[in-house]
Coordinates of C-alpha atoms in Angstrom, one line a residue:
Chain X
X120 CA -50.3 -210.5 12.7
X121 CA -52.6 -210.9 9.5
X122 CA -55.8 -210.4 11.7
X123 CA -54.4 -207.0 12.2
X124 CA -55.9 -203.7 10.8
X125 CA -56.8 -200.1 11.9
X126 CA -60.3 -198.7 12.0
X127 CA -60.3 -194.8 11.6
X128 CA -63.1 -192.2 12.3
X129 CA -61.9 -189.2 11.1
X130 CA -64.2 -186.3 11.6
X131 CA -64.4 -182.7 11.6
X132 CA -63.2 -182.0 14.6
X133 CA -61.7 -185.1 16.2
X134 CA -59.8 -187.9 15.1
X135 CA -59.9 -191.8 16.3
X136 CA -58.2 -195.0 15.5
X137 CA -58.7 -198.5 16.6
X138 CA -56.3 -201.2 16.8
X139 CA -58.2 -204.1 15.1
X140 CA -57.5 -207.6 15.8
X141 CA -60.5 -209.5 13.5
X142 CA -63.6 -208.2 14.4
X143 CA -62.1 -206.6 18.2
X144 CA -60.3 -203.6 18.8
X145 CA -57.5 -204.7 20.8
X146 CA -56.3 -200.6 21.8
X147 CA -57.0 -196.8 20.9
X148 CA -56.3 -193.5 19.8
X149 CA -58.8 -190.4 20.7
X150 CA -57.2 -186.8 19.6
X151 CA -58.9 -183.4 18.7
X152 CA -57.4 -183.3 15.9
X153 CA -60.2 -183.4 12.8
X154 CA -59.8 -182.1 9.0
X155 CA -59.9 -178.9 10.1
X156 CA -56.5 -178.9 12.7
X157 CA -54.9 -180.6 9.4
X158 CA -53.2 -178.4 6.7
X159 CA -53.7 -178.6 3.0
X160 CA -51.5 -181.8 1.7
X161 CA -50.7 -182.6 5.5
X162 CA -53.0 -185.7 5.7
X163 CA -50.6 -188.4 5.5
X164 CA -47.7 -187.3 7.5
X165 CA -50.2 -186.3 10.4
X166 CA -51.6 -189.7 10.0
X167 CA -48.6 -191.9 9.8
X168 CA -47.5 -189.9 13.0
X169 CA -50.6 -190.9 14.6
X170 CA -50.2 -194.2 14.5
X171 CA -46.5 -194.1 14.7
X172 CA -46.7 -197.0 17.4
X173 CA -48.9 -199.8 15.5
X174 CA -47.3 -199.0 12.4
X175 CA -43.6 -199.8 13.9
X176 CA -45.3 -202.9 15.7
X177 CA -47.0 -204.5 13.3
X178 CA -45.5 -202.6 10.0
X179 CA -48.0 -201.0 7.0
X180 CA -51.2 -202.5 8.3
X181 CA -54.3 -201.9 6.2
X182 CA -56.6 -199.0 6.9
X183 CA -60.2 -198.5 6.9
X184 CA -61.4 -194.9 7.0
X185 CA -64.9 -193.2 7.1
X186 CA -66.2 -189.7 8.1
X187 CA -65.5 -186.6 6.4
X188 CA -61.8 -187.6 5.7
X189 CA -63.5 -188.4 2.3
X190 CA -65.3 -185.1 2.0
X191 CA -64.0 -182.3 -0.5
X192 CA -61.9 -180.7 2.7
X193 CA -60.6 -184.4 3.6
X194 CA -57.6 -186.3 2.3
X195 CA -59.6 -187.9 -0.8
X196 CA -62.7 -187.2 -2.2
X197 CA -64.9 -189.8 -2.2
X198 CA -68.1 -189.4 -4.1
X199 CA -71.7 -190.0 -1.9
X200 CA -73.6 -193.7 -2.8
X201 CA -76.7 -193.2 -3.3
X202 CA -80.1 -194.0 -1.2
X203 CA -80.5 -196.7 -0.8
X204 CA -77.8 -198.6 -0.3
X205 CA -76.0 -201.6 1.9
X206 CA -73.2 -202.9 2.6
X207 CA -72.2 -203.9 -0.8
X208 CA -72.6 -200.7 -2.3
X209 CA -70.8 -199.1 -0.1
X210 CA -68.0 -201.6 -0.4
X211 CA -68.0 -201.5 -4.0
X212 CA -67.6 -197.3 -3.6
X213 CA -64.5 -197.5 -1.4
X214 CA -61.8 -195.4 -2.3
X215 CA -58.6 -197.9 -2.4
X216 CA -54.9 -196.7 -2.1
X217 CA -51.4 -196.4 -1.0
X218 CA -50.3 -194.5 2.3
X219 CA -46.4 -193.1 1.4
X220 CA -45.6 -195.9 4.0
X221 CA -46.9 -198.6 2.1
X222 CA -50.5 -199.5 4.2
X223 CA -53.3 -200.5 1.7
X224 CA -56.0 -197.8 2.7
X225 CA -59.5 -197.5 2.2
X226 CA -61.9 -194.2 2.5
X227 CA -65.5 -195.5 2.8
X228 CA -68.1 -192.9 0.9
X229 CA -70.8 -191.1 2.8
X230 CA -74.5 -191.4 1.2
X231 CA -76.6 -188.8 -0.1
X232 CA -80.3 -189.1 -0.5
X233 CA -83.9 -186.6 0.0
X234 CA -84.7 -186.3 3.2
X235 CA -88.1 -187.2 4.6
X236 CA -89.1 -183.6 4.6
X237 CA -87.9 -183.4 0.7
X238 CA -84.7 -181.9 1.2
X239 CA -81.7 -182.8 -0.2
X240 CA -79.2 -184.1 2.4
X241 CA -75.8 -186.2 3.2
X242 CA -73.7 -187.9 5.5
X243 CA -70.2 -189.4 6.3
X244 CA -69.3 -191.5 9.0
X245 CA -72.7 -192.3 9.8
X246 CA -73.6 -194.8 7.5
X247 CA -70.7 -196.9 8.5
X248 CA -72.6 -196.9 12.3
X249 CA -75.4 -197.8 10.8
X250 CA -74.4 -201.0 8.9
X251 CA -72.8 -202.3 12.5
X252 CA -76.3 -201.5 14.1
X253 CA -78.1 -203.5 11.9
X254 CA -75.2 -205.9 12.2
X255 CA -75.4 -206.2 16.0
X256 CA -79.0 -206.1 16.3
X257 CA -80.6 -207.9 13.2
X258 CA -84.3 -207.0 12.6
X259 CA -86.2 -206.2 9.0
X260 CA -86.4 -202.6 10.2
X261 CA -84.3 -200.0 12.3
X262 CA -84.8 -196.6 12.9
X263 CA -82.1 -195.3 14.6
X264 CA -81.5 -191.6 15.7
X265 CA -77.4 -191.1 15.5
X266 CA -77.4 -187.6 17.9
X267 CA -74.8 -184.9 17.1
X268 CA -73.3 -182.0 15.6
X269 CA -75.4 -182.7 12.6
X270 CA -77.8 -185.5 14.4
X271 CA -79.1 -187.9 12.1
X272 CA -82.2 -189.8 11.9
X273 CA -82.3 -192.7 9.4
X274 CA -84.5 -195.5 8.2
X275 CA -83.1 -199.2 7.3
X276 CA -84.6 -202.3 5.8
X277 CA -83.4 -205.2 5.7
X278 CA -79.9 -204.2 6.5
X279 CA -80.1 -201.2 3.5
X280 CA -80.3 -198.0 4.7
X281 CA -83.6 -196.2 3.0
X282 CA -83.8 -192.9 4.1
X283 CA -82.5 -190.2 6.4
X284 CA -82.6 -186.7 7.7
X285 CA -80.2 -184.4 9.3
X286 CA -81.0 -182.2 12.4
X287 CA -78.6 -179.9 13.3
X288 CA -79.4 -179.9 17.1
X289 CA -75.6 -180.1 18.7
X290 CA -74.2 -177.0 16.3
X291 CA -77.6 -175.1 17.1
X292 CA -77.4 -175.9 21.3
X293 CA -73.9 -174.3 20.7
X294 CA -75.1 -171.3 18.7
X295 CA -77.4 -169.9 20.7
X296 CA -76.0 -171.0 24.3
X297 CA -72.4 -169.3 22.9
X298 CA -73.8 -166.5 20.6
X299 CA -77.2 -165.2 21.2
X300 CA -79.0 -163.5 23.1
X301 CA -80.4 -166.1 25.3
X302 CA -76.9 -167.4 26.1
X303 CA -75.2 -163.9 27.0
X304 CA -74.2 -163.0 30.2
X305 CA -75.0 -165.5 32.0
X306 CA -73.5 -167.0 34.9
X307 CA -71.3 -170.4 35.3
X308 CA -73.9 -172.8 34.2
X309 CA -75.1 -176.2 36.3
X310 CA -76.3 -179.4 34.8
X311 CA -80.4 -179.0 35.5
X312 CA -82.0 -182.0 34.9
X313 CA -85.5 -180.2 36.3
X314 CA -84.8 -177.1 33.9
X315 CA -83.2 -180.1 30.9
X316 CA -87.1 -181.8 31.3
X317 CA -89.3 -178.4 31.1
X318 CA -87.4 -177.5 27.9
X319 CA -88.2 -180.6 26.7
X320 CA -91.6 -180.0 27.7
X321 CA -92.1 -176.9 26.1
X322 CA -90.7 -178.8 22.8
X323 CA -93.0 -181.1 23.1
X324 CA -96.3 -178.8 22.5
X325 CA -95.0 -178.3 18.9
X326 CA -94.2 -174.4 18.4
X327 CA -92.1 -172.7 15.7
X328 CA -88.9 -173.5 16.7
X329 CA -87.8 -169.7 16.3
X330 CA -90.5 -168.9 18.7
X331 CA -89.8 -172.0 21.0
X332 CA -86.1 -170.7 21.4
X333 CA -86.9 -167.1 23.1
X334 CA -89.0 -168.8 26.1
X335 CA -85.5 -169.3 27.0
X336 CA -85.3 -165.7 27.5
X337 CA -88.9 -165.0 28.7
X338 CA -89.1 -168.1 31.6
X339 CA -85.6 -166.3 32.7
X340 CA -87.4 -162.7 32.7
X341 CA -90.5 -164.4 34.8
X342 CA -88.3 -166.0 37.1
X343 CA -89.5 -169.6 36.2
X344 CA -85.5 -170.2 34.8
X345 CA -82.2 -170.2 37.2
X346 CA -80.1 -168.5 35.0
X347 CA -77.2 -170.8 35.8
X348 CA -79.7 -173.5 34.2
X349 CA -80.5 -171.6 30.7
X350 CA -77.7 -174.4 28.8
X351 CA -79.6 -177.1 30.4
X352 CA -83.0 -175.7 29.3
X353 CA -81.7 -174.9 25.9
X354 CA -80.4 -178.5 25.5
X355 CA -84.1 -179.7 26.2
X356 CA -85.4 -177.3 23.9
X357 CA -83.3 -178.5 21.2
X358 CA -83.5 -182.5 21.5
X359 CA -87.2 -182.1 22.6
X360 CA -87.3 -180.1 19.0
X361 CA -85.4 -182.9 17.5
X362 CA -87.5 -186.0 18.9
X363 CA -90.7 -184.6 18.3
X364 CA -89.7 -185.6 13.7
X365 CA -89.4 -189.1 15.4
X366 CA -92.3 -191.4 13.6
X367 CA -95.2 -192.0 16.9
X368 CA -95.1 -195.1 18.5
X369 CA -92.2 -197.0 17.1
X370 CA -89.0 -198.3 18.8
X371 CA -86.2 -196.6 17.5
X372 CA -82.4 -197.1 18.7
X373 CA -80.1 -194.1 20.0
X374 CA -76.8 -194.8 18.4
X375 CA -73.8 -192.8 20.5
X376 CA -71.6 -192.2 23.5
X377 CA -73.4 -193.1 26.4
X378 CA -73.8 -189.6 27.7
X379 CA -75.3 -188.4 24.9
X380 CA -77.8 -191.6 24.6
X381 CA -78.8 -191.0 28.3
X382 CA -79.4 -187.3 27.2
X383 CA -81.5 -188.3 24.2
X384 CA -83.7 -191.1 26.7
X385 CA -83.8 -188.9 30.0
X386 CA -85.9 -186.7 27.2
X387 CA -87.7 -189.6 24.7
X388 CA -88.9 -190.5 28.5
X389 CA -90.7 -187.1 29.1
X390 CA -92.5 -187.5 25.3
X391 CA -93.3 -191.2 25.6
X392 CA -90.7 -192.2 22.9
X393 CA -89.4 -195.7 22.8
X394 CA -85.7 -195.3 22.6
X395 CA -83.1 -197.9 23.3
X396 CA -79.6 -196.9 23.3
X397 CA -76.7 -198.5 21.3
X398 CA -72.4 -197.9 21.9
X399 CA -71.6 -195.8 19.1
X400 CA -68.3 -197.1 19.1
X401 CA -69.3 -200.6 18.9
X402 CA -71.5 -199.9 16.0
X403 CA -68.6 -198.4 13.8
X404 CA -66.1 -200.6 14.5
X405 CA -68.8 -203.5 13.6
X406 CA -69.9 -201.3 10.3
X407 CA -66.2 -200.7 9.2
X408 CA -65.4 -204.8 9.9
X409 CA -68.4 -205.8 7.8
X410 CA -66.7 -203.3 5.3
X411 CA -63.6 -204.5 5.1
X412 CA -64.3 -208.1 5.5
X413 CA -66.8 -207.4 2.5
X414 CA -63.4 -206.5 0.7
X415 CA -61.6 -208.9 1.4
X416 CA -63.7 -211.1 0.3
X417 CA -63.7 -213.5 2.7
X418 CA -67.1 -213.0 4.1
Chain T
X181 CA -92.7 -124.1 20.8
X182 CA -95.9 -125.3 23.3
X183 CA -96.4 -128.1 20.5
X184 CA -92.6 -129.5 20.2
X185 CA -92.2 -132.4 22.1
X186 CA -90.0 -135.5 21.6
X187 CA -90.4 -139.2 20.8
X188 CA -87.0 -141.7 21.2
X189 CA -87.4 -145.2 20.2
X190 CA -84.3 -146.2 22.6
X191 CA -83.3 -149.9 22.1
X192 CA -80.8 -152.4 22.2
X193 CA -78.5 -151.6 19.5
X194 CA -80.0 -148.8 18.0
X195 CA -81.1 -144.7 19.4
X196 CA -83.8 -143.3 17.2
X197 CA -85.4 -139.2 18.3
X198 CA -88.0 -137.4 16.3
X199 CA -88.6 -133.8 17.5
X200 CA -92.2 -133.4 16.9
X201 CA -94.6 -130.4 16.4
X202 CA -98.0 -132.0 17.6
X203 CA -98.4 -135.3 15.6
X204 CA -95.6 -134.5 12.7
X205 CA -92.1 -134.8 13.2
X206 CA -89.9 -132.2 12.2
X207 CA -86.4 -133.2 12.5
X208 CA -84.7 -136.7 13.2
X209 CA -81.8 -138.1 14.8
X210 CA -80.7 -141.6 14.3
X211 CA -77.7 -143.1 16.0
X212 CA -75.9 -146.5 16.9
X213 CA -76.4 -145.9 20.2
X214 CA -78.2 -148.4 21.4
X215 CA -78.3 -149.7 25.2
X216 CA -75.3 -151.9 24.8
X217 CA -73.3 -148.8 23.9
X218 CA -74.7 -147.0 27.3
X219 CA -72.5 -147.7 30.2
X220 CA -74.4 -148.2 33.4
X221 CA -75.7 -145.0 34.9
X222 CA -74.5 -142.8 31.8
X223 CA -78.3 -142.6 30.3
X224 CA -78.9 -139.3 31.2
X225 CA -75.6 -137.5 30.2
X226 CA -76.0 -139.8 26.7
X227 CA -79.3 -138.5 26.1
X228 CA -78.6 -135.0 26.9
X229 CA -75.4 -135.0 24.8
X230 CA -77.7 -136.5 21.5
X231 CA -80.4 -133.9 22.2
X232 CA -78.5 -131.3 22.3
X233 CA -79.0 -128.9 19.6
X234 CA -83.2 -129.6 19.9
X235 CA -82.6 -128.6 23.9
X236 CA -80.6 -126.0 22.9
X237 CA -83.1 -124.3 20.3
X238 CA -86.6 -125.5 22.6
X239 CA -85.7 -125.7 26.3
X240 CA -86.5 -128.5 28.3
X241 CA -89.0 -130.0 25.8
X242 CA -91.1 -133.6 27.0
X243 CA -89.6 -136.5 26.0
X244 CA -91.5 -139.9 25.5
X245 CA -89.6 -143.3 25.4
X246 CA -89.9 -146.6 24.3
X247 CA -88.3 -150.0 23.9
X248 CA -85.7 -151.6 25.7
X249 CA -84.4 -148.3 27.9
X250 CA -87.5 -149.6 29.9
X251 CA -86.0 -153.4 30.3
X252 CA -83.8 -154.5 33.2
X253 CA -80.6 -153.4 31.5
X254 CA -82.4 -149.8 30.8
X255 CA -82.4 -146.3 32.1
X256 CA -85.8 -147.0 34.6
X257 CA -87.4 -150.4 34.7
X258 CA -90.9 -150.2 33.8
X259 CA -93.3 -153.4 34.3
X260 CA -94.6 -154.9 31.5
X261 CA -98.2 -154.0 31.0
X262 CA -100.4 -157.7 30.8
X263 CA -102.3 -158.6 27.7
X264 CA -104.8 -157.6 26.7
X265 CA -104.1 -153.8 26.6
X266 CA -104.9 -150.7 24.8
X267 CA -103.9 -147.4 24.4
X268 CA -105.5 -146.6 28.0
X269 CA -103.4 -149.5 30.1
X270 CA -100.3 -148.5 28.3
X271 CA -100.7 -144.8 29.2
X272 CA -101.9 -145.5 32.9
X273 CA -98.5 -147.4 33.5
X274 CA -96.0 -145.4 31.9
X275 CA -92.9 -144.1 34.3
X276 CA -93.2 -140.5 34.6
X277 CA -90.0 -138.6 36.2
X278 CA -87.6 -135.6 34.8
X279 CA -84.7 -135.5 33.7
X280 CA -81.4 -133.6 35.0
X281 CA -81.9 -130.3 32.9
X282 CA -85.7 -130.5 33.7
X283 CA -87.4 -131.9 31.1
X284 CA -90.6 -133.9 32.1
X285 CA -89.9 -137.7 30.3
X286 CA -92.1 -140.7 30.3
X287 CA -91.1 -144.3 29.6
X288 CA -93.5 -146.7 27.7
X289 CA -93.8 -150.3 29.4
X290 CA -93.7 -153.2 27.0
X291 CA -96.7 -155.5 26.9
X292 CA -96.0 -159.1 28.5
X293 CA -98.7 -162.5 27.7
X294 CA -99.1 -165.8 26.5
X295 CA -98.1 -166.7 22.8
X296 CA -100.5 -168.3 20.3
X297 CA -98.2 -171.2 21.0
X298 CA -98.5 -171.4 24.6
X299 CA -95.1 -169.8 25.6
X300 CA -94.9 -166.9 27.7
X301 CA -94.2 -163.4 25.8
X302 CA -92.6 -160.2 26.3
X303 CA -92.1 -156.8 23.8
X304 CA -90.8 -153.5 24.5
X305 CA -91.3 -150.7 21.4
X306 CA -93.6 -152.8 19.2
X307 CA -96.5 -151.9 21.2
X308 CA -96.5 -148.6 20.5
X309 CA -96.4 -149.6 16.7
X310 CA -99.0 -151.4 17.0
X311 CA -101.3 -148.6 18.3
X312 CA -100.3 -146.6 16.1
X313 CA -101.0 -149.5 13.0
X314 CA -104.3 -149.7 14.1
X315 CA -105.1 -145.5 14.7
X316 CA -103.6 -144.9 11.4
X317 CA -105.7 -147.8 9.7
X318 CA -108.7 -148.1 11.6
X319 CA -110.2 -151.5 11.6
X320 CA -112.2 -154.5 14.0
X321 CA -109.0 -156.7 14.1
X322 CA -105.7 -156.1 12.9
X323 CA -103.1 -159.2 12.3
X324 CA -99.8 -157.1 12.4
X325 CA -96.0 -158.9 11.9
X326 CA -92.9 -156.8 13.0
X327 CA -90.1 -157.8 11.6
X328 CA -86.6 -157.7 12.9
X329 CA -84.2 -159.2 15.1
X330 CA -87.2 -160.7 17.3
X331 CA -89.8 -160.1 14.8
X332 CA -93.3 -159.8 16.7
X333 CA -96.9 -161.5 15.2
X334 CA -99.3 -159.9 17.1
X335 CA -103.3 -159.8 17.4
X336 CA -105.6 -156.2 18.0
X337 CA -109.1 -156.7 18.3
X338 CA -111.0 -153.2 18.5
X339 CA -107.7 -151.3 18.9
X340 CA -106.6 -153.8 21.8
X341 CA -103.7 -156.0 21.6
X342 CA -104.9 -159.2 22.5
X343 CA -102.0 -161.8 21.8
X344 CA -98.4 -161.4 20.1
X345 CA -95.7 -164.7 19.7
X346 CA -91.9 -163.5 19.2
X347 CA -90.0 -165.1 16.4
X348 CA -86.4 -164.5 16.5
X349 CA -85.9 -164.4 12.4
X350 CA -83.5 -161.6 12.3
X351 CA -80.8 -163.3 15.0
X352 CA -81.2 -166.5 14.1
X353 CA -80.2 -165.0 10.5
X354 CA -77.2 -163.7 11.6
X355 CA -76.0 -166.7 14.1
X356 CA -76.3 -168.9 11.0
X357 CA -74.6 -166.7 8.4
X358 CA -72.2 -165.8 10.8
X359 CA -70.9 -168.0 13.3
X360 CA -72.3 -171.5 12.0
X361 CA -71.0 -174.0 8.9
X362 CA -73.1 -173.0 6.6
X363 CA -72.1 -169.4 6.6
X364 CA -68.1 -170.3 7.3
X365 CA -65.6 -169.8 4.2
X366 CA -68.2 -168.5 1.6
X367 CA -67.0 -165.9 -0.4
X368 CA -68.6 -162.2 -0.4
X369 CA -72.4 -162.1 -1.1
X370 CA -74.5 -161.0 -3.5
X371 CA -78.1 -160.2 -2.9
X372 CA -79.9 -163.3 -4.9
X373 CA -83.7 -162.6 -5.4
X374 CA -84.0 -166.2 -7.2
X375 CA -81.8 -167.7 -4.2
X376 CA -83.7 -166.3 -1.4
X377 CA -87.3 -167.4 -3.3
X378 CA -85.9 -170.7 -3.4
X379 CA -85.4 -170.7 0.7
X380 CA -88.8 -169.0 1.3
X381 CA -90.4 -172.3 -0.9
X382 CA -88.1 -174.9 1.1
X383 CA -89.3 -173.6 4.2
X384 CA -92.8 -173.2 2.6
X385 CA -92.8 -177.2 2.6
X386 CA -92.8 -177.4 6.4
X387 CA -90.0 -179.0 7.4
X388 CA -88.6 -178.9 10.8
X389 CA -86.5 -176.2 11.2
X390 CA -83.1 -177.5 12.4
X391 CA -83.1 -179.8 9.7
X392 CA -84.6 -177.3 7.0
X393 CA -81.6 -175.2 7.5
X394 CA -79.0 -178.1 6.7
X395 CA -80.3 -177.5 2.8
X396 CA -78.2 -174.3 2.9
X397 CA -74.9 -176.9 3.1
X398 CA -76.8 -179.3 0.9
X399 CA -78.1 -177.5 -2.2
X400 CA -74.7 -176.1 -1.8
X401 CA -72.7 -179.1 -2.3
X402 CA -75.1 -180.3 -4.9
X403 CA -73.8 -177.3 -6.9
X404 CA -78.0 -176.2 -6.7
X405 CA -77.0 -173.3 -4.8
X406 CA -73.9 -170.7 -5.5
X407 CA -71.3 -170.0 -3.0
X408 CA -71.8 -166.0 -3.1
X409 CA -76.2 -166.9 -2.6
X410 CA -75.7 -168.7 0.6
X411 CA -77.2 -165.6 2.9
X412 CA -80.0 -164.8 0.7
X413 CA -81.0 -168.4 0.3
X414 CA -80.6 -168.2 4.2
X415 CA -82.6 -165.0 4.8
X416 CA -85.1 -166.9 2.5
X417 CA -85.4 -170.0 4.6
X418 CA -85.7 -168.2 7.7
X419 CA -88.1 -165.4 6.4
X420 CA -90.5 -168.2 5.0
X421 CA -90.4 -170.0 8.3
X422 CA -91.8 -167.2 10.2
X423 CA -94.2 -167.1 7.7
X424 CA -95.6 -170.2 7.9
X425 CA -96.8 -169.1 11.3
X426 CA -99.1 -166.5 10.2
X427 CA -102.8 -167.6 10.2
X428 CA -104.0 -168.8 6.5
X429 CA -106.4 -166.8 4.4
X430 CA -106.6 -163.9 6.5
X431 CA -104.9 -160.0 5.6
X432 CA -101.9 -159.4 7.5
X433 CA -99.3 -155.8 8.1
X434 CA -95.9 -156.2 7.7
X435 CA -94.7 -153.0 9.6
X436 CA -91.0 -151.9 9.7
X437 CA -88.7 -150.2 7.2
X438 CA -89.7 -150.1 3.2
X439 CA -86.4 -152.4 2.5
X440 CA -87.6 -155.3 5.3
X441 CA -91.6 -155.0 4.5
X442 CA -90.6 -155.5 0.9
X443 CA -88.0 -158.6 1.6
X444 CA -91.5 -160.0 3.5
X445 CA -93.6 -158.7 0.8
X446 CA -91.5 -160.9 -1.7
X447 CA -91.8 -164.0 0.3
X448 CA -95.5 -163.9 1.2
X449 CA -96.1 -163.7 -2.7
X450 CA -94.5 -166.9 -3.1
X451 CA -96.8 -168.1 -0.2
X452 CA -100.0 -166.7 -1.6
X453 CA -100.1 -164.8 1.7
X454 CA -102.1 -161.6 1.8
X455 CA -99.7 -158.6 3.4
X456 CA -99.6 -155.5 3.3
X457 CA -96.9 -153.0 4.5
X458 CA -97.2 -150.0 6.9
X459 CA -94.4 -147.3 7.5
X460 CA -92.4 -148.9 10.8
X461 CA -91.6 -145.0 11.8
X462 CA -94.7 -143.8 10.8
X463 CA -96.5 -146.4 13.6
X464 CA -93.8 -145.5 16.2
X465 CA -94.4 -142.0 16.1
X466 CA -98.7 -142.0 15.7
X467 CA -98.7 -144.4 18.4
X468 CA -96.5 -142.2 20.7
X469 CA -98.4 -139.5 20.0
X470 CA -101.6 -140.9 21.0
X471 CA -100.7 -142.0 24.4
X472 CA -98.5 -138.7 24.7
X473 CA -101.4 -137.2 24.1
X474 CA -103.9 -139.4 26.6
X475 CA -101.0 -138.4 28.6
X476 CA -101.7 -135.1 28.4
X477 CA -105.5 -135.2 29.1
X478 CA -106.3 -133.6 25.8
X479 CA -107.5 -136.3 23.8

């Protein structure tokens, strides 16, 4: 029972929990229920009801917690580490305390930096993947591209994460396939993968991206776009728009759910990217074991 | 009365009539009644019912139409006229036919062609602004942006339109400030002129734009931005964008409304772009009335 400890990604919009045994998850909760299904003050009964069946197994087992619980809507504010920063700092930035039940709990704080393109920018969650990347798959540099929401595109060395940059390719896909124009009225949609390619293609050549977006309307007008495959040309506009900030001609790893990774190389195969894909769940529980290993200090 | 005639700019969301006396308007009607508002069939009964009291007082006068009312979702579908074209084209394909209570009408096509950016390209309405730009300021070559919902760059050479590339500013605007996070839970706005400057130089830096936009939640959390700026840094970002696309060094018209030319006006200075504004209405109606007249024989 003292290997035992639960590994939480709570996000936005979902919520899941692994049963930890050492550096294995031995079983798992997935539910839709992010910071934004919880109410104000609400964070640690939903929680403790959660996990209701671990915590009665195995009694107040510690907690390890990263993603926007730790935000300004979350349970406890965590402030950002800066770039750059590794394991250590981010350990040394945890949030520690005590669930009502009597768990030790930890929130682990995102990191904030300038982008490659000079903007400011954030993350939380991520930077916990990253850490298990490098973990799982030791080299003096990664870049990885962590696709999403809010995809992000980061640099490491040497196991210290240097830089990153947010696209906001998954929220955009949504916007205009659900809101615009060029998603309106359209019929039940198919998975295309020929229509998927040739908006990747059209990515590819490098326009504006708010001129890019309306081929989606003018391919449908000519006839060159089934309109039950406009999503599926969208979604290659979009990560075509997204790959194309990708440095030329260096390996880079795709950290995700494998459907999404096989989304991002079916596409990084039409550009000539070199993109290998790595289990986004394995990389977070291996980042958040690190963590709390690094805390315990018995690493 | 052998002079009144009457130009409608009908389009998606928006019904705009001038009753003209040869090439000066008289009287004006402007209305929410765009297509969307027109249930199918119903265009003829609309239009009569809007035109009313000009009918009333003129008899059956001619009526000359542009914009979407000749699209798909329109009154009569009229075929895009392929680049290049000139006042001549547009006026050889224009659908002539009468309406219920007798008055002859004419529907302008749009203008359909390859962007500078290799996409294909369609517009309905701005070419007749744009014949009208260049009759009302004569020159060799005219580089003409029309702002708006799916603001137009376009191209004339010796009166002739020779390439245009949609941007789709104006939507994009609202999707973001609307519907996505970094318009959700803001308070009410204020109109910001430091705010939006600040988005028309981020977006001056050339960042791609799914990750440029992410600096509206950024500079916001920083505590760079204030909560009740958010839109105009937004309109800023999105403004400056477009802008970027306009070709360096060379004079430009911004044609559209005195409020919108002058939002562009502001950004462009920030740019060190050269643009100068034109009357939007006052392009509508000289253009109309140059192929009205062409129409007529007597030019």
């Amino acid at each position: 029972m003292k290997n035992h400890w639960i590994a939480i990604d709570w996000g936005t919009t979902n919520f899941r929990a692994f049963l930890m045994q050492g550096s294995q998850h031995v079983s798992r909760i997935s539910q839709p229920l992010g910071l934004l299904s919880v109410e104000k003050g609400q964070f640690a009964p939903t929680l403790q009801n959660l996990l209701h069946a671990w915590l009665e197994e195995y009694g107040s087992l510690p907690i390890v917690m990263a993603g926007m619980v730790g935000s300004q809507q979350g349970w406890h504010e965590v402030p950002y580490a800066p770039l750059p920063c590794n394991t250590q700092d981010l350990a040394s930035r945890m949030l520690a305390f005590t669930t009502p039940w009597g768990s030790p709990a930890w929130i682990i704080p995102g990191a904030s930096g300038t982008s490659s393109f000079s903007q400011p920018d954030v993350m939380r969650g991520e930077e916990v993947q990253l850490l298990g990347l490098a973990a799982l798959r030791p080299a003096t540099q990664h870049i990885a591209l962590l696709p999403g929401t809010h995809s992000k595109h980061a640099q490491m060395l040497n196991g210290e994460i240097v830089s990153f940059s947010t696209f906001m390719t998954g929220e955009i896909f949504s916007l205009l396939s659900q809101h615009s124009i060029l998603g309106r009225a359209l019929p039940e949609q198919q998975e295309d993968r020929h229509a998927f390619l040739s908006g990747v293609k059209a990515a590819a050549q490098g326009a504006p991206f708010t001129h890019l977006i309306f081929s989606a309307r003018t391919r449908r007008l000519a006839g060159e776009l089934p309109e039950s495959s406009v999503h599926s040309y969208l979604s290659g506009l979009t990560i075509g728009y997204e790959l194309l900030a990708l440095p030329a001609g260096q390996h880079a790893w795709v950290v995700g759910s494998p459907s999404l990774t096989e989304r991002y190389q079916l596409a990084a195969g039409q550009m000539d990217l070199n993109l290998s894909p790595a289990n986004g769940d394995e990389c977070f529980i291996h980042g958040l074991w690190h963590l709390f290993t690094r805390l315990q200090g018995n690493e």
